[in-house]
mmCIF file of N, CA and C in Angstrom:
data_model
loop_
_atom_site.group_PDB
_atom_site.id
_atom_site.type_symbol
_atom_site.label_atom_id
_atom_site.label_comp_id
_atom_site.label_asym_id
_atom_site.label_seq_id
_atom_site.Cartn_x
_atom_site.Cartn_y
_atom_site.Cartn_z
ATOM 1 N N MET A 7 114.406 45.903 41.693
ATOM 2 C CA MET A 7 114.062 46.217 43.071
ATOM 3 C C MET A 7 114.774 45.224 43.992
ATOM 4 N N ALA A 8 115.359 45.719 45.046
ATOM 5 C CA ALA A 8 116.042 44.860 46.008
ATOM 6 C C ALA A 8 115.377 44.992 47.369
ATOM 7 N N ASP A 9 115.632 44.018 48.244
ATOM 8 C CA ASP A 9 115.118 44.101 49.607
ATOM 9 C C ASP A 9 115.661 45.356 50.277
ATOM 10 N N LYS A 10 114.847 45.962 51.142
ATOM 11 C CA LYS A 10 115.255 47.158 51.879
ATOM 12 C C LYS A 10 115.174 46.861 53.367
ATOM 13 N N THR A 11 116.135 47.370 54.112
ATOM 14 C CA THR A 11 116.097 47.274 55.565
ATOM 15 C C THR A 11 115.551 48.586 56.099
ATOM 16 N N LEU A 12 114.449 48.493 56.854
ATOM 17 C CA LEU A 12 113.792 49.671 57.410
ATOM 18 C C LEU A 12 113.819 49.599 58.937
ATOM 19 N N ILE A 13 113.566 50.714 59.592
ATOM 20 C CA ILE A 13 113.527 50.791 61.045
ATOM 21 C C ILE A 13 112.082 51.021 61.491
ATOM 22 N N CYS A 14 111.609 50.192 62.418
ATOM 23 C CA CYS A 14 110.248 50.308 62.939
ATOM 24 C C CYS A 14 110.127 51.583 63.778
ATOM 25 N N LYS A 15 109.071 52.351 63.532
ATOM 26 C CA LYS A 15 108.899 53.610 64.269
ATOM 27 C C LYS A 15 108.391 53.382 65.693
ATOM 28 N N ASP A 16 107.851 52.184 65.985
ATOM 29 C CA ASP A 16 107.363 51.897 67.327
ATOM 30 C C ASP A 16 108.451 51.316 68.232
ATOM 31 N N CYS A 17 109.105 50.241 67.766
ATOM 32 C CA CYS A 17 110.058 49.548 68.639
ATOM 33 C C CYS A 17 111.517 49.802 68.270
ATOM 34 N N GLY A 18 111.772 50.400 67.106
ATOM 35 C CA GLY A 18 113.132 50.724 66.697
ATOM 36 C C GLY A 18 113.913 49.558 66.104
ATOM 37 N N ALA A 19 113.277 48.413 65.945
ATOM 38 C CA ALA A 19 113.957 47.241 65.391
ATOM 39 C C ALA A 19 114.068 47.364 63.872
ATOM 40 N N GLU A 20 115.113 46.755 63.326
ATOM 41 C CA GLU A 20 115.248 46.693 61.880
ATOM 42 C C GLU A 20 114.372 45.573 61.353
ATOM 43 N N PHE A 21 113.772 45.793 60.184
ATOM 44 C CA PHE A 21 113.022 44.738 59.519
ATOM 45 C C PHE A 21 113.215 44.882 58.019
ATOM 46 N N VAL A 22 113.022 43.782 57.309
ATOM 47 C CA VAL A 22 113.262 43.761 55.874
ATOM 48 C C VAL A 22 111.945 43.942 55.123
ATOM 49 N N PHE A 23 111.949 44.881 54.209
ATOM 50 C CA PHE A 23 110.847 45.111 53.287
ATOM 51 C C PHE A 23 111.252 44.400 52.002
ATOM 52 N N THR A 24 110.747 43.189 51.839
ATOM 53 C CA THR A 24 111.212 42.329 50.758
ATOM 54 C C THR A 24 110.781 42.830 49.384
ATOM 55 N N GLU A 25 111.438 42.303 48.386
ATOM 56 C CA GLU A 25 111.103 42.650 47.008
ATOM 57 C C GLU A 25 109.655 42.275 46.693
ATOM 58 N N GLY A 26 109.217 41.121 47.193
ATOM 59 C CA GLY A 26 107.840 40.690 46.983
ATOM 60 C C GLY A 26 106.839 41.624 47.638
ATOM 61 N N GLU A 27 107.156 42.076 48.856
ATOM 62 C CA GLU A 27 106.266 43.024 49.544
ATOM 63 C C GLU A 27 106.221 44.354 48.793
ATOM 64 N N GLN A 28 107.363 44.784 48.280
ATOM 65 C CA GLN A 28 107.408 46.030 47.524
ATOM 66 C C GLN A 28 106.536 45.928 46.275
ATOM 67 N N THR A 29 106.578 44.785 45.597
ATOM 68 C CA THR A 29 105.755 44.561 44.417
ATOM 69 C C THR A 29 104.278 44.584 44.797
ATOM 70 N N PHE A 30 103.930 43.916 45.894
ATOM 71 C CA PHE A 30 102.548 43.902 46.379
ATOM 72 C C PHE A 30 102.065 45.320 46.662
ATOM 73 N N TYR A 31 102.883 46.110 47.374
ATOM 74 C CA TYR A 31 102.511 47.490 47.693
ATOM 75 C C TYR A 31 102.277 48.290 46.409
ATOM 76 N N ALA A 32 103.152 48.101 45.418
ATOM 77 C CA ALA A 32 103.029 48.829 44.150
ATOM 78 C C ALA A 32 101.750 48.424 43.424
ATOM 79 N N GLU A 33 101.431 47.140 43.426
ATOM 80 C CA GLU A 33 100.221 46.659 42.759
ATOM 81 C C GLU A 33 98.957 47.215 43.412
ATOM 82 N N LYS A 34 98.989 47.386 44.730
ATOM 83 C CA LYS A 34 97.842 47.920 45.459
ATOM 84 C C LYS A 34 97.755 49.442 45.378
ATOM 85 N N GLY A 35 98.800 50.072 44.842
ATOM 86 C CA GLY A 35 98.793 51.519 44.707
ATOM 87 C C GLY A 35 99.268 52.253 45.949
ATOM 88 N N PHE A 36 99.850 51.510 46.895
ATOM 89 C CA PHE A 36 100.364 52.152 48.107
ATOM 90 C C PHE A 36 101.621 52.938 47.746
ATOM 91 N N GLU A 37 101.700 54.172 48.200
ATOM 92 C CA GLU A 37 102.834 55.025 47.857
ATOM 93 C C GLU A 37 103.894 55.062 48.942
ATOM 94 N N ASN A 38 103.517 54.741 50.181
ATOM 95 C CA ASN A 38 104.462 54.808 51.299
ATOM 96 C C ASN A 38 104.940 53.423 51.695
ATOM 97 N N GLU A 39 106.192 53.364 52.147
ATOM 98 C CA GLU A 39 106.731 52.117 52.674
ATOM 99 C C GLU A 39 106.158 51.895 54.068
ATOM 100 N N PRO A 40 106.148 50.643 54.540
ATOM 101 C CA PRO A 40 105.667 50.404 55.905
ATOM 102 C C PRO A 40 106.600 51.074 56.916
ATOM 103 N N VAL A 41 106.039 51.528 58.029
ATOM 104 C CA VAL A 41 106.845 52.192 59.057
ATOM 105 C C VAL A 41 106.938 51.339 60.318
ATOM 106 N N ARG A 42 106.212 50.216 60.356
ATOM 107 C CA ARG A 42 106.235 49.324 61.517
ATOM 108 C C ARG A 42 106.624 47.919 61.088
ATOM 109 N N CYS A 43 107.330 47.219 61.975
ATOM 110 C CA CYS A 43 107.678 45.825 61.719
ATOM 111 C C CYS A 43 106.417 44.967 61.803
ATOM 112 N N THR A 44 106.532 43.738 61.362
ATOM 113 C CA THR A 44 105.376 42.838 61.333
ATOM 114 C C THR A 44 104.751 42.675 62.713
ATOM 115 N N ASP A 45 105.580 42.505 63.747
ATOM 116 C CA ASP A 45 105.050 42.325 65.106
ATOM 117 C C ASP A 45 104.289 43.561 65.585
ATOM 118 N N CYS A 46 104.837 44.750 65.343
ATOM 119 C CA CYS A 46 104.165 45.980 65.774
ATOM 120 C C CYS A 46 102.897 46.237 64.961
ATOM 121 N N ARG A 47 102.904 45.898 63.666
ATOM 122 C CA ARG A 47 101.695 46.033 62.857
ATOM 123 C C ARG A 47 100.594 45.127 63.394
ATOM 124 N N ARG A 48 100.974 43.892 63.720
ATOM 125 C CA ARG A 48 100.003 42.922 64.245
ATOM 126 C C ARG A 48 99.448 43.411 65.589
ATOM 127 N N ALA A 49 100.318 43.898 66.475
ATOM 128 C CA ALA A 49 99.891 44.377 67.792
ATOM 129 C C ALA A 49 98.977 45.596 67.652
ATOM 130 N N ARG A 50 99.310 46.491 66.742
ATOM 131 C CA ARG A 50 98.497 47.696 66.537
ATOM 132 C C ARG A 50 97.115 47.326 66.004
ATOM 133 N N LYS A 51 97.081 46.391 65.059
ATOM 134 C CA LYS A 51 95.809 45.936 64.515
ATOM 135 C C LYS A 51 94.961 45.284 65.598
ATOM 136 N N GLN A 52 95.585 44.490 66.465
ATOM 137 C CA GLN A 52 94.883 43.827 67.546
ATOM 138 C C GLN A 52 94.278 44.853 68.503
ATOM 139 N N ARG A 53 95.052 45.899 68.838
ATOM 140 C CA ARG A 53 94.532 46.945 69.728
ATOM 141 C C ARG A 53 93.345 47.654 69.098
ATOM 142 N N ARG A 54 93.424 47.933 67.795
ATOM 143 C CA ARG A 54 92.300 48.601 67.093
ATOM 144 C C ARG A 54 91.063 47.722 67.098
ATOM 145 N N ASN A 55 91.227 46.418 66.934
ATOM 146 C CA ASN A 55 90.093 45.505 66.857
ATOM 147 C C ASN A 55 89.438 45.269 68.215
ATOM 148 N N ASN A 56 90.144 45.569 69.285
ATOM 149 C CA ASN A 56 89.594 45.376 70.618
ATOM 150 C C ASN A 56 88.686 46.501 71.047
ATOM 151 N N TYR A 57 88.642 47.588 70.292
ATOM 152 C CA TYR A 57 87.804 48.723 70.673
ATOM 153 C C TYR A 57 86.526 48.750 69.905
#
C-alpha cells in the first residue's frame, strides 16, 4: 500500500491519505476513503458538535 493523494470535496485541496491511515481504516472495517481533508473534517465535526 502506498500513500494516495486525494481531493477534498469541500475545499478542493489535495491531501495525502497515508499508508498508516489506510491501514487504520482497513482495521476499523471502513470501506470508503476519506472525502475531506483534515481541516474540513475538523471544521465539519465542530459544526456538528455546536448543535
